[in-house]
Each structure stands twice: as structure tokens, then as C-alpha cells.
Coordinates of C-alpha atoms in Angstrom, one line a residue:
M1 CA 0.0 0.0 0.0
R2 CA 2.9 2.3 0.7
N3 CA 4.1 1.8 -2.9
L4 CA 0.6 2.6 -4.2
L5 CA 0.5 5.9 -2.3
T6 CA 4.1 7.2 -2.8
A7 CA 3.6 8.5 -6.3
F8 CA 0.4 10.3 -5.4
F9 CA 2.1 12.4 -2.7
L10 CA 4.8 13.3 -5.2
M11 CA 2.2 14.4 -7.7
L12 CA 0.4 16.5 -5.1
A13 CA 3.7 18.2 -4.2
L14 CA 4.7 19.0 -7.8
P15 CA 4.0 22.7 -8.1
A16 CA 6.2 24.0 -5.3
F17 CA 9.6 25.5 -5.9
A18 CA 12.1 27.3 -3.6
G19 CA 12.9 30.4 -5.6
P20 CA 13.6 31.7 -9.1
V21 CA 14.1 29.1 -11.7
T22 CA 16.4 29.4 -14.7
S23 CA 16.8 26.9 -17.6
A24 CA 19.4 26.6 -20.4
K25 CA 20.9 24.0 -22.7
L26 CA 24.5 23.1 -23.3
D27 CA 25.8 22.8 -26.8
N28 CA 25.9 19.0 -26.4
G29 CA 22.2 18.9 -25.6
M30 CA 22.2 18.6 -21.8
E31 CA 19.4 20.6 -20.1
V32 CA 20.4 22.7 -17.1
V33 CA 17.8 23.9 -14.6
V34 CA 18.8 26.1 -11.6
I35 CA 16.5 26.7 -8.7
E36 CA 17.8 29.5 -6.4
D37 CA 17.4 29.2 -2.7
H38 CA 19.8 31.4 -0.7
R39 CA 18.5 30.7 2.8
A40 CA 21.4 28.2 3.6
P41 CA 24.8 27.6 2.0
V42 CA 23.7 24.2 0.7
V43 CA 23.2 22.9 -2.8
V44 CA 21.5 19.8 -4.3
H45 CA 23.0 18.5 -7.5
M46 CA 21.0 16.0 -9.5
V47 CA 21.5 14.3 -12.9
W48 CA 18.4 12.7 -14.4
Y49 CA 18.6 10.4 -17.4
R50 CA 15.6 10.0 -19.6
I51 CA 15.9 6.2 -19.3
G52 CA 14.0 3.9 -17.0
A53 CA 12.9 0.4 -16.6
A54 CA 10.1 0.8 -19.2
D55 CA 12.8 1.6 -21.8
Q56 CA 14.8 -1.6 -21.4
A57 CA 14.7 -4.4 -24.0
R58 CA 12.3 -7.3 -23.6
G59 CA 14.1 -10.1 -21.8
H60 CA 16.5 -7.8 -20.0
S61 CA 14.3 -6.6 -17.2
G62 CA 16.2 -5.1 -14.3
I63 CA 19.1 -3.8 -16.4
A64 CA 18.2 -0.1 -15.8
H65 CA 18.3 -0.6 -12.0
F66 CA 21.4 -2.9 -12.3
L67 CA 23.3 -0.2 -14.1
E68 CA 22.3 2.3 -11.4
H69 CA 24.1 0.1 -8.9
L70 CA 27.1 -0.3 -11.2
M71 CA 27.5 3.4 -11.6
F72 CA 29.0 3.4 -8.1
Q73 CA 31.7 0.9 -9.1
G74 CA 34.1 3.5 -10.2
T75 CA 35.8 5.0 -13.3
K76 CA 39.2 5.2 -14.7
T77 CA 40.2 7.7 -12.0
V78 CA 37.8 7.0 -9.1
A79 CA 38.0 3.6 -7.4
P80 CA 34.8 1.6 -6.7
G81 CA 32.8 3.1 -3.9
D82 CA 35.0 6.2 -3.6
L83 CA 32.5 8.6 -5.1
S84 CA 30.3 8.2 -2.1
K85 CA 33.3 8.3 0.3
I86 CA 34.5 11.6 -1.2
V87 CA 31.0 13.2 -0.9
A88 CA 30.7 12.0 2.7
A89 CA 34.2 13.4 3.5
Q90 CA 32.9 16.8 2.4
G91 CA 30.0 16.5 4.9
G92 CA 27.6 15.6 2.1
S93 CA 25.3 12.8 1.1
D94 CA 24.5 11.0 -2.2
N95 CA 22.3 8.4 -3.6
A96 CA 20.4 7.3 -6.8
F97 CA 17.1 5.7 -7.8
T98 CA 15.5 4.1 -10.8
T99 CA 11.8 4.2 -11.8
Q100 CA 9.9 3.2 -14.9
D101 CA 10.6 6.5 -16.6
Y102 CA 13.9 7.8 -15.4
T103 CA 17.1 7.1 -13.4
A104 CA 18.6 9.9 -11.2
Y105 CA 21.8 10.5 -9.2
F106 CA 22.1 13.2 -6.6
Q107 CA 24.4 14.7 -4.0
R108 CA 23.7 17.3 -1.3
V109 CA 26.7 19.3 -0.3
A110 CA 27.9 22.7 0.9
A111 CA 27.4 25.2 -1.9
D112 CA 31.2 25.7 -2.4
R113 CA 31.6 21.9 -3.2
L114 CA 29.3 22.1 -6.2
G115 CA 32.3 21.9 -8.7
L116 CA 33.6 18.8 -7.0
V117 CA 30.4 16.8 -7.3
M118 CA 29.9 18.0 -10.9
Q119 CA 33.4 16.7 -11.6
L120 CA 32.6 13.3 -10.1
E121 CA 29.2 13.0 -11.8
S122 CA 30.4 14.1 -15.2
D123 CA 33.3 11.6 -14.9
R124 CA 31.0 8.6 -14.4
M125 CA 28.7 9.8 -17.2
H126 CA 31.3 8.8 -19.8
N127 CA 34.2 7.0 -18.0
L128 CA 32.5 4.1 -16.2
N129 CA 34.9 1.3 -15.6
L130 CA 33.3 -2.2 -15.0
T131 CA 35.3 -5.2 -14.1
Q132 CA 33.7 -8.7 -14.2
Q133 CA 34.2 -8.9 -10.4
D134 CA 32.3 -5.6 -10.0
V135 CA 29.4 -7.0 -12.1
D136 CA 29.3 -10.3 -10.2
T137 CA 29.3 -8.5 -6.9
E138 CA 26.5 -6.1 -7.8
L139 CA 24.4 -8.9 -9.5
K140 CA 24.4 -10.7 -6.2
V141 CA 23.4 -7.4 -4.4
I142 CA 20.3 -6.8 -6.7
L143 CA 19.2 -10.4 -6.4
D144 CA 19.5 -10.2 -2.6
E145 CA 17.5 -6.9 -2.8
R146 CA 14.8 -8.7 -4.8
T147 CA 14.7 -11.5 -2.2
Q148 CA 14.5 -9.1 0.8
R149 CA 12.2 -6.4 -0.6
T150 CA 9.9 -8.3 -3.0
D151 CA 10.0 -12.1 -2.7
S152 CA 9.8 -12.0 1.1
D153 CA 7.0 -9.4 1.1
P154 CA 3.6 -10.6 -0.1
S155 CA 2.4 -7.0 -0.5
A156 CA 5.2 -6.3 -3.0
L157 CA 4.6 -9.6 -4.9
F158 CA 0.9 -8.6 -5.0
T159 CA 1.7 -5.2 -6.4
E160 CA 3.8 -6.9 -9.2
Q161 CA 0.9 -9.2 -10.1
M162 CA -1.5 -6.2 -10.2
G163 CA 0.8 -4.3 -12.6
A164 CA 1.2 -7.4 -14.8
A165 CA -2.6 -7.8 -15.0
Q166 CA -3.1 -4.1 -15.7
Y167 CA -0.6 -3.8 -18.5
L168 CA -0.9 -6.6 -21.1
N169 CA 1.6 -5.2 -23.5
H170 CA 3.1 -1.9 -22.1
P171 CA 6.4 -2.4 -20.1
Y172 CA 4.9 -0.7 -17.1
G173 CA 3.7 -4.2 -16.3
T174 CA 7.2 -5.3 -15.6
P175 CA 8.7 -4.5 -12.2
V176 CA 11.6 -2.0 -12.0
I177 CA 13.8 -4.4 -10.2
G178 CA 13.1 -7.0 -12.9
W179 CA 11.9 -10.6 -13.0
R180 CA 14.3 -12.9 -11.1
S181 CA 14.8 -15.3 -14.1
E182 CA 15.9 -12.4 -16.3
M183 CA 17.9 -10.7 -13.6
E184 CA 20.0 -13.8 -13.2
G185 CA 21.0 -13.7 -16.8
L186 CA 22.2 -10.1 -16.9
T187 CA 25.9 -9.7 -18.0
R188 CA 28.7 -7.2 -18.0
Q189 CA 28.1 -6.6 -21.7
D190 CA 24.4 -6.0 -21.1
A191 CA 25.3 -3.3 -18.7
L192 CA 27.9 -1.7 -20.9
D193 CA 25.6 -1.7 -23.9
F194 CA 22.8 -0.1 -21.9
Y195 CA 25.3 2.5 -20.5
K196 CA 26.7 3.4 -23.9
A197 CA 23.3 3.6 -25.5
N198 CA 21.6 5.8 -22.9
Y199 CA 24.1 7.7 -20.6
A200 CA 25.0 10.8 -22.6
P201 CA 24.5 14.6 -22.0
N202 CA 21.8 14.8 -24.7
N203 CA 19.7 12.3 -22.7
A204 CA 20.3 14.0 -19.4
I205 CA 18.9 16.8 -17.3
L206 CA 21.1 18.6 -14.7
I207 CA 19.1 20.1 -11.8
V208 CA 20.9 22.3 -9.3
A209 CA 19.0 23.8 -6.4
G210 CA 20.2 25.9 -3.5
D211 CA 22.6 28.7 -2.7
V212 CA 23.8 29.3 -6.2
K213 CA 23.5 31.7 -9.1
P214 CA 22.5 30.6 -12.6
D215 CA 25.6 32.0 -14.3
E216 CA 27.9 30.3 -11.9
V217 CA 26.1 26.9 -12.3
L218 CA 26.1 27.3 -16.1
A219 CA 29.9 28.0 -16.1
L220 CA 30.6 24.9 -14.0
A221 CA 28.2 22.8 -16.2
K222 CA 30.1 24.0 -19.3
K223 CA 33.4 23.1 -17.7
Y224 CA 32.5 19.6 -16.5
Y225 CA 29.7 18.4 -18.7
G226 CA 30.3 20.5 -21.8
P227 CA 33.2 18.5 -23.1
I228 CA 31.3 15.3 -23.1
P229 CA 30.2 14.6 -26.7
P230 CA 26.5 13.9 -27.4
S231 CA 25.5 10.4 -28.4
D232 CA 24.0 9.7 -31.8
A233 CA 22.5 6.4 -30.4
I234 CA 19.8 8.1 -28.4
Q235 CA 16.5 6.8 -29.7
P236 CA 13.0 8.3 -29.4
R237 CA 11.1 7.0 -26.4
V238 CA 8.6 5.0 -28.4
R239 CA 7.2 2.1 -26.3
P240 CA 4.8 -0.8 -27.0
V241 CA 1.2 0.5 -27.0
E242 CA -1.2 -0.9 -24.5
P243 CA -4.3 -2.4 -26.4
P244 CA -7.7 -1.2 -25.4
Q245 CA -9.0 -2.9 -22.2
L246 CA -12.3 -4.5 -23.1
A247 CA -13.2 -6.2 -19.8
A248 CA -12.6 -5.9 -16.1
R249 CA -9.8 -8.1 -14.8
R250 CA -9.6 -9.8 -11.4
L251 CA -7.0 -11.7 -9.4
T252 CA -6.9 -13.3 -6.0
M253 CA -3.6 -13.9 -4.3
T254 CA -3.1 -15.9 -1.1
D255 CA 0.0 -16.0 1.1
P256 CA 0.2 -17.3 4.7
R257 CA 2.5 -14.4 5.5
V258 CA -0.3 -11.8 4.9
A259 CA -1.1 -10.1 8.2
Q260 CA -4.0 -8.1 7.0
P261 CA -6.1 -8.8 3.9
Y262 CA -7.1 -5.9 1.6
V263 CA -8.7 -5.0 -1.7
V264 CA -7.0 -3.0 -4.4
R265 CA -8.6 -1.6 -7.5
T266 CA -6.7 0.2 -10.3
Y267 CA -8.0 1.9 -13.4
L268 CA -6.1 2.9 -16.5
A269 CA -5.9 6.7 -16.4
P270 CA -4.3 9.5 -18.5
Q271 CA -1.1 11.0 -17.5
A272 CA -0.3 14.7 -17.2
K273 CA 0.5 16.0 -20.7
T274 CA 2.7 19.0 -21.5
G275 CA 0.6 22.1 -22.1
D276 CA -2.5 20.2 -21.0
Q277 CA -2.6 19.2 -17.4
K278 CA -6.3 19.9 -16.7
Q279 CA -7.4 16.3 -16.5
A280 CA -4.4 15.3 -14.4
A281 CA -5.3 18.1 -12.0
A282 CA -8.9 17.0 -11.8
L283 CA -7.8 13.4 -11.1
T284 CA -5.4 14.6 -8.4
I285 CA -8.3 16.3 -6.6
L286 CA -10.6 13.3 -7.2
A287 CA -8.1 11.1 -5.4
E288 CA -8.1 13.5 -2.5
L289 CA -11.9 13.6 -2.4
L290 CA -12.3 9.8 -2.4
G291 CA -9.4 8.7 -0.2
G292 CA -6.8 11.3 0.4
N293 CA -7.5 11.7 4.1
A294 CA -7.9 8.8 6.5
S295 CA -10.6 10.5 8.5
T296 CA -12.4 13.1 6.3
S297 CA -12.4 11.7 2.7
L298 CA -15.5 10.3 1.2
M299 CA -14.5 6.6 1.5
A300 CA -13.2 7.1 5.0
R301 CA -16.5 8.7 6.2
S302 CA -18.6 6.1 4.4
L303 CA -16.7 2.8 5.0
M304 CA -14.8 3.6 8.3
F305 CA -17.2 5.8 10.3
D306 CA -20.7 5.2 8.9
S307 CA -20.8 1.5 8.1
H308 CA -17.6 0.4 10.1
E309 CA -16.8 -2.0 7.2
A310 CA -13.2 -0.8 6.8
T311 CA -10.2 0.1 9.1
Y312 CA -8.3 1.9 6.3
V313 CA -9.0 3.4 2.9
A314 CA -6.9 5.3 0.4
A315 CA -7.0 6.6 -3.2
Q316 CA -4.0 7.4 -5.4
Y317 CA -3.2 8.9 -8.7
D318 CA 0.3 9.0 -10.3
G319 CA 0.0 11.6 -13.0
I320 CA 3.7 12.2 -13.6
S321 CA 4.6 9.4 -16.1
L322 CA 5.6 9.3 -19.7
D323 CA 2.7 7.0 -20.7
P324 CA -0.9 6.4 -19.4
T325 CA -0.9 5.5 -15.7
T326 CA -3.3 4.3 -13.1
F327 CA -5.8 5.6 -10.6
G328 CA -6.0 3.3 -7.5
L329 CA -8.2 2.6 -4.6
V330 CA -7.4 0.6 -1.4
V331 CA -9.8 -0.8 1.2
V332 CA -8.7 -2.8 4.3
P333 CA -11.8 -4.5 5.7
A334 CA -12.7 -4.4 9.4
Q335 CA -12.6 -7.5 11.5
G336 CA -15.3 -9.9 10.4
V337 CA -15.9 -8.2 7.1
S338 CA -15.1 -10.3 4.0
L339 CA -13.1 -9.0 1.1
G340 CA -16.2 -9.5 -1.0
D341 CA -18.3 -7.3 1.3
A342 CA -15.5 -4.7 1.5
E343 CA -15.4 -4.5 -2.3
K344 CA -19.2 -4.2 -2.5
A345 CA -19.1 -1.4 0.0
M346 CA -16.4 0.4 -2.0
D347 CA -18.5 0.0 -5.2
A348 CA -21.6 1.4 -3.4
C349 CA -19.6 4.4 -2.2
L350 CA -18.3 5.1 -5.7
A351 CA -21.8 4.7 -7.3
K352 CA -23.2 7.2 -4.8
F353 CA -20.4 9.7 -5.5
L354 CA -21.0 9.4 -9.3
K355 CA -24.7 10.0 -8.7
D356 CA -24.6 12.8 -6.2
G357 CA -21.5 14.6 -7.3
V358 CA -18.9 16.7 -5.5
D359 CA -19.7 18.2 -2.1
Q360 CA -18.8 21.9 -2.5
A361 CA -17.6 22.4 1.1
E362 CA -15.4 19.3 0.9
F363 CA -14.1 20.5 -2.5
D364 CA -13.2 23.9 -1.1
R365 CA -11.5 22.4 1.9
I366 CA -9.3 20.2 -0.2
K367 CA -8.3 23.0 -2.5
A368 CA -7.3 25.1 0.6
Q369 CA -5.2 22.2 1.9
I370 CA -3.4 21.9 -1.5
R371 CA -2.6 25.6 -1.5
A372 CA -1.3 25.3 2.0
K373 CA 0.9 22.3 1.1
Q374 CA 2.3 24.3 -1.9
V375 CA 3.4 27.0 0.5
Y376 CA 5.0 24.5 3.0
D377 CA 6.8 22.7 0.2
Q378 CA 8.7 25.8 -0.7
D379 CA 10.9 25.2 2.3
N380 CA 12.3 21.9 0.8
T381 CA 15.1 22.6 -1.7
Q382 CA 15.8 19.0 -2.4
G383 CA 12.1 18.4 -2.9
A384 CA 12.0 21.2 -5.5
A385 CA 14.9 19.7 -7.4
H386 CA 13.2 16.3 -7.3
R387 CA 9.9 17.7 -8.6
Y388 CA 11.5 19.5 -11.6
G389 CA 13.6 16.5 -12.5
M390 CA 10.7 14.1 -12.2
A391 CA 8.5 16.3 -14.5
L392 CA 11.2 17.0 -17.1
A393 CA 12.3 13.4 -17.3
S394 CA 8.7 12.4 -17.9
G395 CA 8.1 14.6 -20.8
L396 CA 6.8 17.8 -19.1
T397 CA 8.5 21.2 -19.2
V398 CA 9.7 23.9 -16.7
Q399 CA 6.6 25.9 -17.8
D400 CA 4.3 22.9 -17.0
V401 CA 5.7 22.8 -13.5
Q402 CA 5.3 26.5 -13.0
D403 CA 1.7 26.4 -14.4
W404 CA 0.6 23.5 -12.2
P405 CA -0.6 25.6 -9.2
K406 CA -2.9 27.6 -11.5
V407 CA -4.1 24.5 -13.3
L408 CA -5.0 23.0 -9.9
A409 CA -6.7 26.2 -8.7
D410 CA -8.8 26.4 -11.9
V411 CA -10.3 22.8 -11.5
T412 CA -14.1 22.9 -11.0
P413 CA -16.4 20.2 -9.5
Q414 CA -17.6 19.7 -13.0
D415 CA -14.1 18.9 -14.1
V416 CA -13.7 16.4 -11.3
M417 CA -16.9 14.6 -12.2
A418 CA -16.1 14.5 -15.9
A419 CA -12.7 12.9 -15.1
A420 CA -14.4 10.4 -12.6
A421 CA -16.9 9.4 -15.2
Q422 CA -14.2 8.7 -17.8
V423 CA -11.7 6.9 -15.5
L424 CA -13.8 5.0 -13.0
D425 CA -14.9 2.6 -15.7
P426 CA -15.1 -1.0 -14.6
K427 CA -14.0 -2.2 -18.0
Q428 CA -10.7 -0.4 -17.5
S429 CA -10.1 -1.8 -14.0
V430 CA -8.1 -4.6 -12.3
T431 CA -9.4 -5.7 -8.9
G432 CA -7.2 -7.6 -6.6
W433 CA -7.7 -9.4 -3.3
L434 CA -4.7 -10.2 -1.1
S435 CA -5.5 -12.7 1.7
P436 CA -3.6 -15.1 4.0
E437 CA -5.9 -17.9 2.9
E438 CA -8.5 -18.6 0.2
P439 CA -11.4 -16.2 0.6
K440 CA -14.7 -17.9 1.4

């Protein structure tokens, strides 16, 4: 359930930024975005690659995430593991992450160390040095990660099954970490081929946020990233198209390790599109109305406090993605309530909402909460860097990020109901039951 909700909260936080934003492009095609925040002498440096798990070749699932691990194994001048040690010695921190649509690397350091981390990051953009021992070691690491985080967690396995059921053809149905049988076959050459094909300045976005000035950042970017030649191997991000879903899909998964059974429903839903985020904004507010708050949302009031049929409810919408995404609902039934009855209660709640429409007072309250959150989020420099990078790597623009608050503010109850009528279509849904034993 945490996985289902994470993307929604990122989406809701999207519009905030810490200060003035400047964008430019280097001659080699690398985008540079600078977010000024002079409140503390700290800087966040992030490099985002427009390559994620959904871009990897069939049969090589997990290679994007595997390469993320291997990027810490050193270059011709930096020994394996030393990049993180160097950053830590400067009092900073670093990490990386891979999603379906992008891979990102970041450091948080004192502002006067920006040149150092640019030097380190630009070095591994084109000088990665992989020995067979490095590859063997990290392959074991990612297989162990799959064992610990997925195979030993029935909720994570269930989420994988839900994704595979939702997407018949599109690669969003393949987990980011990969299928174990394919992960086991990944090789050094696979990693090098993926690296050479995708890690280049014209496939990357540099985000720098903090106590910096745009001209200083651009000068450093030209010094360290500018000499790296662009790649002529970068391909358009054209992925397999998901066929129209013609019938509702269902799955039931049992696992004796499940502590609490629950129902999940996901619907295919449109993503935010550059220059046209109105529907994404309406779906963001719809998710808040239905299950954004554990005590005041529509499903919470109906299922938790009126009928006492649930102990937890949630709704999520991940609008920041390159391709069509999902709108999701979660219901954890109360003691003695079957999964079937919990699902019926959820459906009755949705039917009533679609019939009665949006409660204006609740709508106004949610919009006020969103505006307040946008103000609070301006205090988070790293969050601002993350939001811009996430959007740009998913096909949106700086202008889209800056327009988002107004797009949200302009959403009407009629917009929300129109989005709900289109997306909450049973024919476009997958309903899953997770239980410790076969439901009766």
C-alpha cells in the first residue's frame, strides 16, 4: 500500500519551488535547470537520465536498475565506492534511484563543493569502468535486494501481479527491479551496452537547487559536462502501446505471510501532458476527495465511520509518467468483514459519488489544503529539485511545473466529475484481493 501511495504524494507536491528558476541547454544537448534558494549555504546537485525500466529491451528486465548500482563501481580515475566516500568526507550525502521513466543520481553538499560533485558525476557519465568482479558482486546485491524487498513481502509480490494484470503489452507491467529469471542472466556486456546507448548529455537533465547563481552553475556545467560529446545512439522513447482494455480483470492472491487482507482496484488513467494538465489536476483532486484523508475523505466517512466496514482506505493517482498510468483505490476490511463485502461497500460508495457529485464544502476544503501544502513545500530545496527533475524526465517542461498551481486552482467540481466518469470505468479496471488464505 505504501508503494501505491508514494507517487500520489509526489504528484500533489509537484508545483512548489524554492525560488527563481532558470533553464538553459548546453551545446551537447544537456538541459540545465537552476533553482535558487539562498537561505542556507547548501546545494542539491541531480542528474536525471531519460531512461528507466520501461525503456529496457524485452528479456532484460532489471538492467536499468542494475546499471544504477554499477554506476557506483568507479571510473578510470575514481575507485569503486570512492565517489560516495568523497562526498561523505565533504559532509555531504549522495544516492540514486530508478523508476519506470527515469534514473537519477544526486548529491547534497555545501554550496562551495558544487564543482567537486559536478566533476565526479560528469566523470561517471562517460568514464564508467566495470570489471567482471564488480558486475558479479552487484548482481548478487540486486538479487538479494529482490529477495528481501519483493520475494519476502507478499504485498510487494501482489503489487507486481497487479501491474502485470493491468498492462498486457506496455512495459509498465514489468517491475523496475526485474523478474528474477531475467535478472540472473544479466551480464557485463548488457550493462555496458545499456550504458553506452543511454548515458549521454543529450539524454540527461542537470538540476541544481540551493545557494547558487545561474551564471555560476552554467559556467561549471560547461566546464565539466560541456566537453562530453552527445550520443547519436539516443532513440525516441517509443514504447509498446497498451491495447484497449475491453473487460474488467480480477485476481486473488493468497499467502500465509499476509497479516491483513485488503482489496485494491486500479483503473487505467491518462497522465499529465505537456501544455494540457487539466485532466491530471482533476484526477489529483478526485483522489483526495475519495481517499486522500484517513478521516475526512468520502470513502473514510462512508466505510470507516458510517458502516464500520473498513479500518483503512486510500486513493492514489500517479499523474507524472511518460505514458498512461493508473488511478487506484485501497480498502482494508474491518474484523469480520469479508473481502467481497468490502469490495461491494467500495463500489456502493463510488456509485453514490458518481450519482450525487462533489460536495462543494469538501471540494473547497481540499483546495485550501493543497494551496497550504504548496506554501509549505517551498521550504524543501531537495524536494524542489526532485519535482522539476521528475517532471522534465517524464516529458513535461519547466513551464508545466510552474503552471501546475494555477491548473489545480482552476479545477471545478464539473471537471472532477467528468474525469471520474471517464476513468472510473469497470471495463478499464483490475481488482485484486490479497489474503492469508483462500477467501470464502
